[in-house]
CSV table of C-alpha atoms in Angstrom, one decimal:
chain,number,residue,atom,x,y,z
A,1,MET,CA,-13.6,-18.9,-6.1
A,2,LYS,CA,-12.5,-21.8,-3.6
A,3,THR,CA,-12.3,-24.3,-5.7
A,4,LEU,CA,-10.4,-21.4,-8.4
A,5,GLU,CA,-7.9,-20.6,-5.6
A,6,ASP,CA,-7.4,-24.2,-4.8
A,7,PHE,CA,-6.4,-25.6,-8.5
A,8,THR,CA,-4.7,-22.9,-9.8
A,9,ALA,CA,-2.2,-23.3,-6.1
A,10,VAL,CA,-1.5,-27.1,-7.4
A,11,PHE,CA,-1.1,-26.5,-10.7
A,12,SER,CA,1.5,-24.0,-10.1
A,13,SER,CA,3.1,-26.2,-7.6
A,14,PHE,CA,3.1,-29.0,-10.2
A,15,ALA,CA,5.4,-26.3,-12.9
A,16,TRP,CA,7.5,-24.5,-10.4
A,17,GLY,CA,9.8,-27.6,-9.2
A,18,LEU,CA,13.6,-27.9,-9.2
A,19,PRO,CA,13.9,-29.3,-13.2
A,20,LEU,CA,12.6,-25.4,-13.9
A,21,LEU,CA,14.9,-24.2,-11.3
A,22,ILE,CA,17.5,-25.4,-12.8
A,23,LEU,CA,16.6,-24.9,-16.8
A,24,LEU,CA,16.2,-21.4,-16.0
A,25,VAL,CA,18.9,-20.3,-13.4
A,26,GLY,CA,21.4,-22.9,-14.1
A,27,GLY,CA,20.6,-23.0,-18.1
A,28,GLY,CA,21.0,-18.6,-17.5
A,29,LEU,CA,24.8,-19.4,-15.6
A,30,TYR,CA,26.1,-21.4,-18.8
A,31,LEU,CA,25.1,-19.2,-20.5
A,32,LEU,CA,26.6,-16.4,-19.2
A,33,ILE,CA,29.2,-18.7,-18.6
A,34,ARG,CA,29.8,-19.4,-22.1
A,35,SER,CA,29.9,-15.9,-23.3
A,36,GLN,CA,33.0,-15.5,-21.0
A,37,PHE,CA,30.5,-12.1,-19.4
A,38,LEU,CA,29.3,-10.7,-21.8
A,39,PRO,CA,26.8,-8.6,-21.0
A,40,PHE,CA,28.4,-7.3,-18.7
A,41,ARG,CA,31.6,-6.4,-21.7
A,42,TYR,CA,29.6,-4.2,-23.5
A,43,LEU,CA,27.2,-2.5,-21.6
A,44,GLY,CA,28.4,0.9,-22.6
A,45,HIS,CA,27.8,-0.5,-26.6
A,46,ALA,CA,24.5,-1.5,-25.7
A,47,ILE,CA,23.9,1.1,-24.3
A,48,SER,CA,24.5,3.6,-27.2
A,49,VAL,CA,22.9,1.0,-29.9
A,50,LEU,CA,19.4,1.8,-27.4
A,51,ARG,CA,20.3,6.2,-28.1
A,52,GLY,CA,19.6,4.5,-32.1
A,53,LYS,CA,23.5,5.3,-32.9
A,54,TYR,CA,23.0,2.4,-35.5
A,55,ASP,CA,19.5,3.4,-36.4
A,56,ASN,CA,19.2,1.4,-39.8
A,57,PRO,CA,14.9,3.1,-41.2
A,58,ASP,CA,16.0,0.8,-44.7
A,59,ASP,CA,16.4,-2.4,-41.5
A,60,GLU,CA,14.3,-4.5,-41.6
A,61,GLY,CA,11.4,-4.7,-39.2
A,62,GLU,CA,8.6,-2.5,-38.6
A,63,ILE,CA,10.2,-0.6,-34.9
A,64,SER,CA,13.2,1.1,-33.6
A,65,HIS,CA,15.7,-0.4,-30.8
A,66,PHE,CA,14.5,1.7,-28.0
A,67,LYS,CA,10.7,1.2,-29.2
A,68,ALA,CA,11.0,-2.2,-29.0
A,69,LEU,CA,12.8,-2.0,-25.2
A,70,THR,CA,10.3,-0.4,-24.0
A,71,THR,CA,7.9,-2.9,-25.8
A,72,ALA,CA,8.8,-5.0,-23.5
A,73,LEU,CA,9.3,-3.4,-20.5
A,74,SER,CA,6.3,-1.7,-20.7
A,75,SER,CA,5.0,-5.3,-19.9
A,76,THR,CA,7.5,-6.5,-17.1
A,77,ILE,CA,8.3,-2.9,-15.4
A,78,GLY,CA,4.6,-3.6,-14.1
A,79,MET,CA,2.8,-5.4,-11.1
A,80,GLY,CA,5.9,-7.6,-11.2
A,81,ASN,CA,7.2,-4.1,-9.5
A,82,ILE,CA,4.8,-3.4,-7.2
A,83,ALA,CA,2.8,-6.7,-6.4
A,84,GLY,CA,5.4,-9.2,-7.3
A,85,VAL,CA,8.0,-6.9,-5.3
A,86,ALA,CA,6.0,-6.6,-2.1
A,87,LEU,CA,5.0,-10.5,-2.2
A,88,ALA,CA,8.6,-11.9,-2.0
A,89,ILE,CA,8.5,-9.1,1.1
A,90,SER,CA,5.6,-10.7,2.4
A,91,VAL,CA,6.0,-14.5,2.0
A,92,GLY,CA,9.6,-15.5,2.1
A,93,GLY,CA,11.2,-11.5,3.6
A,94,PRO,CA,13.5,-9.6,3.0
A,95,GLY,CA,15.6,-11.5,1.7
A,96,ALA,CA,13.3,-13.5,-1.1
A,97,MET,CA,14.9,-9.9,-2.9
A,98,PHE,CA,18.0,-11.2,-3.4
A,99,TRP,CA,17.6,-14.1,-5.4
A,100,MET,CA,15.4,-12.3,-7.5
A,101,TRP,CA,19.1,-10.7,-8.5
A,102,VAL,CA,20.4,-13.8,-8.9
A,103,SER,CA,17.4,-14.3,-10.9
A,104,ALA,CA,17.7,-10.6,-12.7
A,105,ILE,CA,22.0,-11.6,-13.1
A,106,VAL,CA,21.4,-14.6,-14.3
A,107,GLY,CA,18.5,-13.1,-16.3
A,108,MET,CA,20.8,-10.6,-18.8
A,109,SER,CA,22.6,-13.1,-20.2
A,110,THR,CA,19.3,-15.3,-20.5
A,111,LYS,CA,17.9,-12.1,-22.8
A,112,TYR,CA,21.0,-11.3,-24.2
A,113,PHE,CA,20.5,-15.0,-25.8
A,114,THR,CA,16.8,-15.2,-26.8
A,115,SER,CA,16.8,-11.8,-28.6
A,116,THR,CA,20.1,-12.4,-30.6
A,117,LEU,CA,18.4,-15.6,-31.7
A,118,ALA,CA,14.6,-13.2,-32.0
A,119,ILE,CA,16.0,-11.7,-34.8
A,120,LEU,CA,18.9,-14.0,-36.3
A,121,TYR,CA,16.4,-16.5,-36.6
A,122,ARG,CA,12.6,-14.2,-37.8
A,123,GLY,CA,10.0,-16.4,-40.0
A,124,LYS,CA,6.6,-15.2,-41.4
A,125,ASP,CA,3.6,-15.6,-41.2
A,126,SER,CA,0.8,-16.4,-43.5
A,127,ASP,CA,0.7,-13.1,-44.2
A,128,GLY,CA,4.4,-13.0,-45.3
A,129,ASN,CA,5.1,-11.0,-42.5
A,130,ILE,CA,8.6,-11.1,-40.9
A,131,GLN,CA,8.2,-12.3,-36.9
A,132,GLY,CA,10.6,-12.4,-34.1
A,133,GLY,CA,10.5,-14.8,-31.0
A,134,PRO,CA,10.1,-18.8,-29.3
A,135,MET,CA,7.4,-20.5,-32.1
A,136,TYR,CA,9.4,-18.7,-34.7
A,137,PHE,CA,13.3,-19.0,-33.4
A,138,ILE,CA,13.1,-22.7,-32.7
A,139,THR,CA,11.1,-23.4,-36.0
A,140,GLU,CA,13.6,-21.4,-37.7
A,141,GLY,CA,16.9,-22.2,-35.9
A,142,LEU,CA,15.7,-26.3,-35.1
A,143,GLY,CA,13.8,-27.1,-37.9
A,144,LYS,CA,10.6,-28.6,-38.1
A,145,ASN,CA,10.9,-31.8,-35.8
A,146,TRP,CA,11.3,-29.2,-33.6
A,147,LYS,CA,8.5,-27.7,-33.5
A,148,PHE,CA,6.5,-29.5,-31.1
A,149,LEU,CA,8.2,-27.0,-28.5
A,150,ALA,CA,7.6,-24.0,-31.1
A,151,VAL,CA,3.5,-25.1,-30.6
A,152,LEU,CA,3.7,-25.9,-26.0
A,153,PHE,CA,5.3,-22.4,-26.1
A,154,SER,CA,2.6,-20.2,-28.6
A,155,ALA,CA,-0.4,-22.2,-27.3
A,156,PHE,CA,1.1,-21.5,-23.3
A,157,GLY,CA,2.2,-18.3,-24.4
A,158,MET,CA,-2.0,-17.1,-25.1
A,159,LEU,CA,-2.7,-17.9,-21.5
A,160,GLY,CA,0.8,-15.8,-20.1
A,161,ALA,CA,-0.1,-12.8,-21.6
A,162,LEU,CA,-3.3,-12.3,-20.2
A,163,PRO,CA,-3.5,-9.6,-18.5
A,164,VAL,CA,-4.9,-11.5,-15.7
A,165,VAL,CA,-2.5,-10.1,-12.4
A,166,ASN,CA,-2.4,-6.7,-13.5
A,167,VAL,CA,-6.1,-6.4,-14.3
A,168,ASN,CA,-6.5,-7.9,-10.2
A,169,GLN,CA,-4.0,-6.0,-8.7
A,170,LEU,CA,-5.4,-2.4,-10.5
A,171,LYS,CA,-8.3,-2.8,-9.3
A,172,GLN,CA,-7.1,-3.7,-5.9
A,173,ALA,CA,-5.3,-0.4,-5.2
A,174,VAL,CA,-8.8,1.0,-6.8
A,175,ASN,CA,-10.1,-0.5,-4.1
A,176,ASP,CA,-7.9,0.6,-0.8
A,177,ILE,CA,-6.5,3.0,-2.3
A,178,ILE,CA,-9.7,5.7,-2.8
A,179,LEU,CA,-13.3,3.7,-2.5
A,180,ILE,CA,-13.0,2.4,0.6
A,181,PRO,CA,-11.9,5.7,2.6
A,182,ASN,CA,-13.8,7.6,0.6
A,183,GLY,CA,-17.2,5.5,2.2
A,184,VAL,CA,-17.6,3.4,-1.1
A,185,GLU,CA,-19.1,0.1,-1.2
A,186,VAL,CA,-16.5,-2.3,-3.0
A,187,SER,CA,-18.5,-5.0,-4.6
A,188,PHE,CA,-18.3,-7.3,-7.7
A,189,GLY,CA,-20.9,-4.3,-9.8
A,190,SER,CA,-18.0,-1.4,-8.3
A,191,ASN,CA,-15.6,-4.3,-10.0
A,192,LEU,CA,-16.7,-5.0,-13.4
A,193,ILE,CA,-16.9,-0.9,-13.6
A,194,ILE,CA,-13.8,-0.9,-13.2
A,195,ALA,CA,-13.2,-3.6,-15.6
A,196,ILE,CA,-15.4,-2.0,-17.9
A,197,VAL,CA,-13.3,1.3,-17.6
A,198,LEU,CA,-9.6,-1.1,-18.8
A,199,VAL,CA,-11.8,-2.5,-21.4
A,200,ILE,CA,-12.0,0.5,-22.9
A,201,VAL,CA,-8.7,2.1,-22.6
A,202,THR,CA,-7.0,-0.8,-23.8
A,203,SER,CA,-9.6,-1.6,-26.4
A,204,PHE,CA,-8.3,1.6,-29.0
A,205,VAL,CA,-5.0,1.0,-28.3
A,206,ILE,CA,-4.6,-3.0,-28.9
A,207,LEU,CA,-6.8,-3.1,-31.7
A,208,GLY,CA,-3.9,-0.3,-33.9
A,209,GLY,CA,-1.4,-2.6,-34.1
A,210,ILE,CA,2.3,-2.8,-32.4
A,211,GLN,CA,3.0,1.1,-34.0
A,212,ARG,CA,-0.1,2.5,-31.7
A,213,ILE,CA,1.1,-0.7,-28.7
A,214,SER,CA,5.1,0.4,-29.2
A,215,ARG,CA,4.0,4.4,-29.3
A,216,TRP,CA,2.3,4.8,-26.8
A,217,ALA,CA,4.8,1.8,-24.4
A,218,SER,CA,8.2,4.5,-25.5
A,219,LYS,CA,5.7,7.9,-24.3
A,220,MET,CA,4.1,6.1,-21.0
A,221,VAL,CA,7.9,4.2,-19.8
A,222,PRO,CA,9.9,6.2,-19.4
A,223,THR,CA,7.9,8.8,-18.0
A,224,MET,CA,6.1,6.0,-15.3
A,225,VAL,CA,9.9,4.8,-14.0
A,226,VAL,CA,11.1,8.4,-13.7
A,227,LEU,CA,7.9,9.3,-12.0
A,228,TYR,CA,8.1,5.5,-9.6
A,229,PHE,CA,11.8,6.5,-9.5
A,230,VAL,CA,11.4,10.1,-7.7
A,231,LEU,CA,8.5,8.7,-5.6
A,232,VAL,CA,10.9,6.1,-3.7
A,233,LEU,CA,14.4,7.9,-4.2
A,234,ILE,CA,11.8,10.7,-1.5
A,235,ILE,CA,11.2,7.8,0.6
A,236,LEU,CA,14.3,6.3,0.9
A,237,GLY,CA,15.8,10.1,1.7
A,238,VAL,CA,12.9,9.9,5.0
A,239,TYR,CA,14.1,7.1,5.7
A,240,ILE,CA,18.6,7.0,4.6
A,241,GLU,CA,19.8,5.6,8.2
A,242,GLU,CA,17.5,2.5,7.5
A,243,VAL,CA,19.2,1.7,4.8
A,244,PRO,CA,22.2,0.0,5.3
A,245,LYS,CA,20.6,-1.8,7.5
A,246,TYR,CA,18.5,-3.3,4.9
A,247,LEU,CA,20.5,-3.4,1.8
A,248,SER,CA,23.0,-6.2,4.7
A,249,LEU,CA,19.5,-8.0,5.9
A,250,ILE,CA,19.2,-9.2,2.3
A,251,VAL,CA,21.8,-10.4,1.9
A,252,THR,CA,22.4,-12.1,4.8
A,253,ASP,CA,17.8,-13.1,5.0
A,254,ALA,CA,18.0,-15.1,1.3
A,255,PHE,CA,19.7,-17.9,3.6
A,256,ALA,CA,17.7,-17.8,6.6
A,257,ALA,CA,14.0,-18.8,5.4
A,258,ASP,CA,12.8,-18.1,8.6
A,259,TYR,CA,9.5,-17.3,6.9
A,260,PHE,CA,8.7,-21.0,5.9
A,261,PRO,CA,7.6,-24.5,7.1
A,262,GLU,CA,10.6,-27.0,8.1
A,263,ASP,CA,9.1,-29.3,6.7
A,264,LYS,CA,8.9,-27.7,3.0
A,265,PRO,CA,10.8,-30.7,0.5
A,266,PHE,CA,12.2,-28.9,-1.6
A,267,LEU,CA,16.3,-28.9,-1.5
A,268,GLY,CA,16.5,-29.8,1.6
A,269,GLY,CA,14.4,-27.9,3.6
A,270,VAL,CA,13.2,-23.0,4.2
A,271,LEU,CA,16.3,-22.8,1.8
A,272,GLY,CA,14.6,-24.3,-0.8
A,273,ALA,CA,12.5,-22.5,-0.6
A,274,LEU,CA,13.6,-19.5,-0.4
A,275,ILE,CA,15.1,-19.5,-3.2
A,276,LEU,CA,12.6,-21.2,-5.6
A,277,HIS,CA,10.3,-17.9,-4.5
A,278,GLY,CA,12.6,-15.5,-5.0
A,279,ILE,CA,13.4,-17.3,-8.2
A,280,LYS,CA,9.9,-17.3,-8.8
A,281,ARG,CA,8.8,-14.0,-8.3
A,282,GLY,CA,11.8,-12.8,-10.0
A,283,ALA,CA,10.8,-14.1,-13.6
A,284,PHE,CA,7.4,-12.7,-13.0
A,285,SER,CA,9.4,-9.2,-12.6
A,286,ASN,CA,11.9,-9.4,-16.1
A,287,GLU,CA,10.5,-12.6,-17.7
A,288,ALA,CA,14.1,-13.6,-18.3
A,289,GLY,CA,13.8,-17.2,-19.8
A,290,LEU,CA,9.9,-17.4,-20.8
A,291,GLY,CA,10.4,-15.6,-24.3
A,292,THR,CA,7.8,-13.2,-23.7
A,293,ALA,CA,10.6,-10.4,-24.8
A,294,PRO,CA,12.0,-12.0,-27.6
A,295,MET,CA,8.5,-11.0,-29.6
A,296,ALA,CA,9.3,-7.6,-29.1
A,297,HIS,CA,12.3,-7.6,-29.5
A,298,GLY,CA,11.8,-10.1,-32.5
A,299,ALA,CA,10.0,-6.9,-34.3
A,300,ALA,CA,13.0,-4.1,-34.4
A,301,LYS,CA,14.7,-2.3,-37.1
A,302,THR,CA,17.6,-3.5,-37.7
A,303,ASP,CA,19.9,-6.2,-39.2
A,304,GLU,CA,22.9,-7.5,-37.0
A,305,PRO,CA,20.7,-9.6,-34.4
A,306,VAL,CA,23.9,-8.8,-31.7
A,307,ARG,CA,22.5,-5.4,-30.8
A,308,GLU,CA,19.2,-6.4,-30.8
A,309,GLY,CA,20.8,-9.0,-28.0
A,310,LEU,CA,22.5,-6.6,-26.5
A,311,VAL,CA,19.4,-3.7,-25.7
A,312,ALA,CA,17.3,-6.8,-24.9
A,313,MET,CA,19.8,-7.6,-21.4
A,314,LEU,CA,18.7,-4.0,-20.4
A,315,GLY,CA,15.7,-4.8,-19.4
A,316,PRO,CA,16.3,-6.9,-16.3
A,317,VAL,CA,19.0,-4.2,-14.8
A,318,ILE,CA,16.0,-1.8,-14.9
A,319,ASP,CA,13.7,-3.8,-14.5
A,320,THR,CA,14.3,-5.3,-11.1
A,321,LEU,CA,18.5,-4.6,-10.0
A,322,ILE,CA,17.1,-1.4,-10.3
A,323,VAL,CA,13.0,-0.4,-9.6
A,324,CYS,CA,12.2,-3.9,-7.8
A,325,THR,CA,15.3,-3.2,-5.6
A,326,LEU,CA,13.4,0.4,-5.3
A,327,THR,CA,10.3,-1.2,-4.1
A,328,ALA,CA,11.8,-4.0,-1.7
A,329,LEU,CA,13.5,-0.9,0.3
A,330,ALA,CA,10.5,1.6,0.3
A,331,ILE,CA,8.9,-1.2,2.1
A,332,LEU,CA,11.6,-2.5,4.4
A,333,VAL,CA,12.3,1.7,5.0
A,334,THR,CA,9.6,2.2,6.8
A,335,GLY,CA,8.7,-1.3,8.4
A,336,VAL,CA,5.4,-2.2,7.4
A,337,TRP,CA,6.1,-5.7,5.6
A,338,GLN,CA,6.2,-5.7,9.9
A,339,THR,CA,3.3,-4.4,11.4
A,340,THR,CA,0.9,-4.8,8.8
A,341,THR,CA,-0.9,-8.4,6.8
A,342,ASP,CA,-1.2,-6.2,3.6
A,343,ASN,CA,0.0,-8.0,0.4
A,344,GLY,CA,0.9,-7.3,-2.9
A,345,VAL,CA,-0.2,-3.6,-4.0
A,346,SER,CA,-1.9,-2.5,-0.4
A,347,LEU,CA,1.1,-3.3,0.9
A,348,THR,CA,3.7,-1.0,-0.8
A,349,ALA,CA,0.5,1.6,-1.1
A,350,SER,CA,1.2,1.5,3.1
A,351,ALA,CA,5.0,2.3,2.8
A,352,PHE,CA,3.4,4.9,0.1
A,353,GLU,CA,0.8,5.9,2.6
A,354,GLN,CA,3.6,5.8,5.6
A,355,ALA,CA,6.4,8.0,4.5
A,356,LEU,CA,4.9,9.9,1.7
A,357,PRO,CA,1.9,13.5,2.7
A,358,TYR,CA,-0.9,11.3,-0.2
A,359,GLY,CA,1.3,8.8,-1.3
A,360,GLN,CA,-1.2,6.1,-1.5
A,361,TYR,CA,-2.8,9.0,-4.2
A,362,LEU,CA,1.1,9.8,-5.7
A,363,LEU,CA,1.8,5.7,-5.6
A,364,MET,CA,-2.0,5.4,-7.4
A,365,ILE,CA,-0.6,6.9,-10.0
A,366,CYS,CA,2.1,5.1,-11.7
A,367,VAL,CA,0.3,1.6,-10.1
A,368,PHE,CA,-2.1,2.6,-12.9
A,369,PHE,CA,0.2,3.4,-16.0
A,370,PHE,CA,2.4,0.8,-15.0
A,371,SER,CA,-1.0,-1.6,-15.4
A,372,VAL,CA,-2.2,0.1,-17.8
A,373,SER,CA,1.3,0.2,-20.0
A,374,SER,CA,0.8,-4.0,-19.3
A,375,LEU,CA,-2.3,-4.8,-21.1
A,376,PHE,CA,-1.5,-2.8,-24.1
A,377,SER,CA,2.4,-5.1,-24.9
A,378,TYR,CA,0.8,-7.9,-23.6
A,379,SER,CA,-2.0,-8.3,-25.7
A,380,TYR,CA,0.8,-8.1,-28.7
A,381,TYR,CA,2.1,-11.4,-27.2
A,382,GLY,CA,-1.0,-13.2,-27.3
A,383,THR,CA,-1.8,-12.5,-31.3
A,384,LYS,CA,1.7,-13.5,-32.0
A,385,CYS,CA,1.5,-17.0,-30.4
A,386,LEU,CA,-2.2,-17.8,-32.0
A,387,SER,CA,-1.2,-16.2,-34.9
A,388,PHE,CA,1.5,-19.2,-35.1
A,389,LEU,CA,-1.0,-21.3,-34.3
A,390,ILE,CA,-3.9,-21.3,-37.5
A,391,GLY,CA,-2.6,-18.3,-39.3
A,392,ALA,CA,-2.4,-14.4,-39.1
A,393,ASP,CA,-5.5,-13.7,-40.4
A,394,LYS,CA,-7.2,-15.2,-37.6
A,395,LYS,CA,-4.9,-13.5,-35.4
A,396,HIS,CA,-7.5,-10.6,-33.9
A,397,TYR,CA,-9.5,-13.1,-32.4
A,398,TYR,CA,-7.3,-13.4,-29.7
A,399,ASN,CA,-7.8,-9.9,-29.2
A,400,TYR,CA,-11.9,-10.7,-27.8
A,401,PHE,CA,-10.5,-13.4,-25.7
A,402,TYR,CA,-8.6,-10.5,-24.5
A,403,ILE,CA,-10.5,-8.2,-23.2
A,404,LEU,CA,-13.3,-10.8,-21.9
A,405,SER,CA,-9.5,-11.9,-19.3
A,406,ILE,CA,-10.1,-8.0,-17.9
A,407,ILE,CA,-13.7,-8.7,-17.1
A,408,LEU,CA,-12.5,-12.3,-14.9
A,409,ALA,CA,-9.1,-11.3,-13.2
A,410,ALA,CA,-10.9,-7.7,-12.0
A,411,THR,CA,-14.0,-9.8,-10.4
A,412,THR,CA,-12.2,-13.3,-8.9
A,413,SER,CA,-9.1,-12.7,-6.2
A,414,PHE,CA,-5.8,-12.2,-6.2
A,415,ASP,CA,-3.5,-16.2,-4.6
A,416,ALA,CA,-5.9,-17.1,-8.2
A,417,MET,CA,-4.3,-15.1,-10.6
A,418,ILE,CA,-0.8,-15.1,-9.3
A,419,ASN,CA,-0.5,-18.9,-9.7
A,420,PHE,CA,-3.0,-19.1,-13.0
A,421,ILE,CA,0.1,-16.9,-14.3
A,422,ASP,CA,3.2,-18.4,-13.0
A,423,GLY,CA,1.9,-22.0,-13.5
A,424,VAL,CA,2.0,-21.0,-17.2
A,425,PHE,CA,5.5,-18.9,-17.4
A,426,ALA,CA,6.4,-22.5,-16.3
A,427,PHE,CA,5.8,-23.8,-19.0
A,428,MET,CA,6.8,-20.9,-21.8
A,429,ALA,CA,9.9,-21.4,-19.1
A,430,PHE,CA,10.4,-25.0,-20.6
A,431,PRO,CA,10.3,-24.6,-24.7
A,432,THR,CA,11.9,-21.5,-25.0
A,433,MET,CA,15.7,-22.0,-22.4
A,434,ILE,CA,15.3,-25.7,-23.9
A,435,ALA,CA,15.6,-24.4,-27.8
A,436,THR,CA,18.2,-21.0,-26.7
A,437,ILE,CA,20.7,-23.8,-24.9
A,438,LEU,CA,21.1,-25.0,-28.4
A,439,LEU,CA,21.2,-22.9,-30.4
A,440,ALA,CA,23.5,-20.9,-28.1
A,441,PRO,CA,26.5,-21.5,-30.7
A,442,LYS,CA,25.1,-19.8,-33.7
A,443,VAL,CA,24.7,-17.2,-31.0
A,444,LEU,CA,27.9,-17.6,-29.4
A,445,LYS,CA,29.1,-17.6,-33.5
A,446,GLU,CA,27.0,-14.2,-34.3
A,447,SER,CA,28.8,-12.5,-31.0
A,448,LYS,CA,32.2,-13.8,-32.6
A,449,ARG,CA,31.6,-11.9,-36.4
A,450,TYR,CA,29.8,-9.0,-35.1
A,451,PHE,CA,32.3,-8.1,-32.0
A,452,THR,CA,35.4,-8.3,-34.4
A,453,SER,CA,33.2,-6.4,-37.2
A,454,LEU,CA,33.5,-4.1,-34.6
A,455,LYS,CA,37.0,-3.8,-33.3
A,456,LYS,CA,37.7,-3.4,-37.1
A,457,SER,CA,35.4,-0.5,-37.9
A,458,LYS,CA,36.7,1.3,-35.3
A,459,ASN,CA,40.9,0.8,-35.9
């Protein structure tokens, strides 16, 4: 286990350096400026599209705009919002949340561009079915000479789609909230039982394909977001006097970086380490620029690429600016980030337990639905990647690999799993962002055509 932890730590550190930070943040800012801050100018129209005002059941695709967003959110609204935020604060302090905000604001433009491209350059798999995602907009938009980027994305995408962090933290939540307080001894055997239960539940849904996955996600995601939202608002209501103080601390602490060793050799020292940590946790939370969301949005029923881009850009708003901020404030106002050595989901559970009667059990309900919904959508991403590499007739083999990873994740340490996923996500981001920046003029041209047409239709 120690060897695995050491290897994944080296892998993550190698992948997350200055080049990736420039590509994710710098590339996102470039897209935001080139689009003249389009994501913020058309938020109202994006919500209208999401509500189904422009839905046409005869358009190409498999699922509605709403189901595409909820499928994408079911993977991003998960442990990134509970365990990821807790990890960010426990390692980087309150200021890490500020850099997660930055990643979300920049990520809105990134998701707009990548998901518009997912519809604009849809391709066909070996069965002749319409598909979308980075691998397709790379090959269809940039041409066959760039196929190596599509292969790179798909290879790492299969690994990045493994649900190892979600499963690991769900196991941790069951152990810390249910088993240990009730005197049950936690062991390899008990962890294996949890894994087997998850395998059974997951297998039922993922073997039914995108239609069944999106149907479950469209029911579970809104419900779990509302429940979690209400619970955290109650906590913040109990500690209302502390909220302004910690909102201010998030901003001021973002430039203090007291939580990192002074010899950290990145961007001149500790501030660079904090920025990188916040951006990394933000990417883990909202996945902007990684290429996962365009695979879900690429399945939407629409003949207007811009509409799907507008819907996709709402993801980082819901995921990071709202849900992650609520989690961060719950951890900060209760003070558990200073009084306990807990990490990940255990730290969030401590906050809920301190603030609410049976709060840890209420969090357990949220954690379960967050995790299980993520298990459903991630499998879809992995099968699409394998389908691109070796053919649609063989994509179902990924599900068996996926199910085996659930058992591995439930019996392995959190550090090993989070470092593994961080590193893999980095190698997914490189091909996605490079292709998106190169194809940005195509998105801008399509945006101009769409909004000009929209303006004429209103006159």
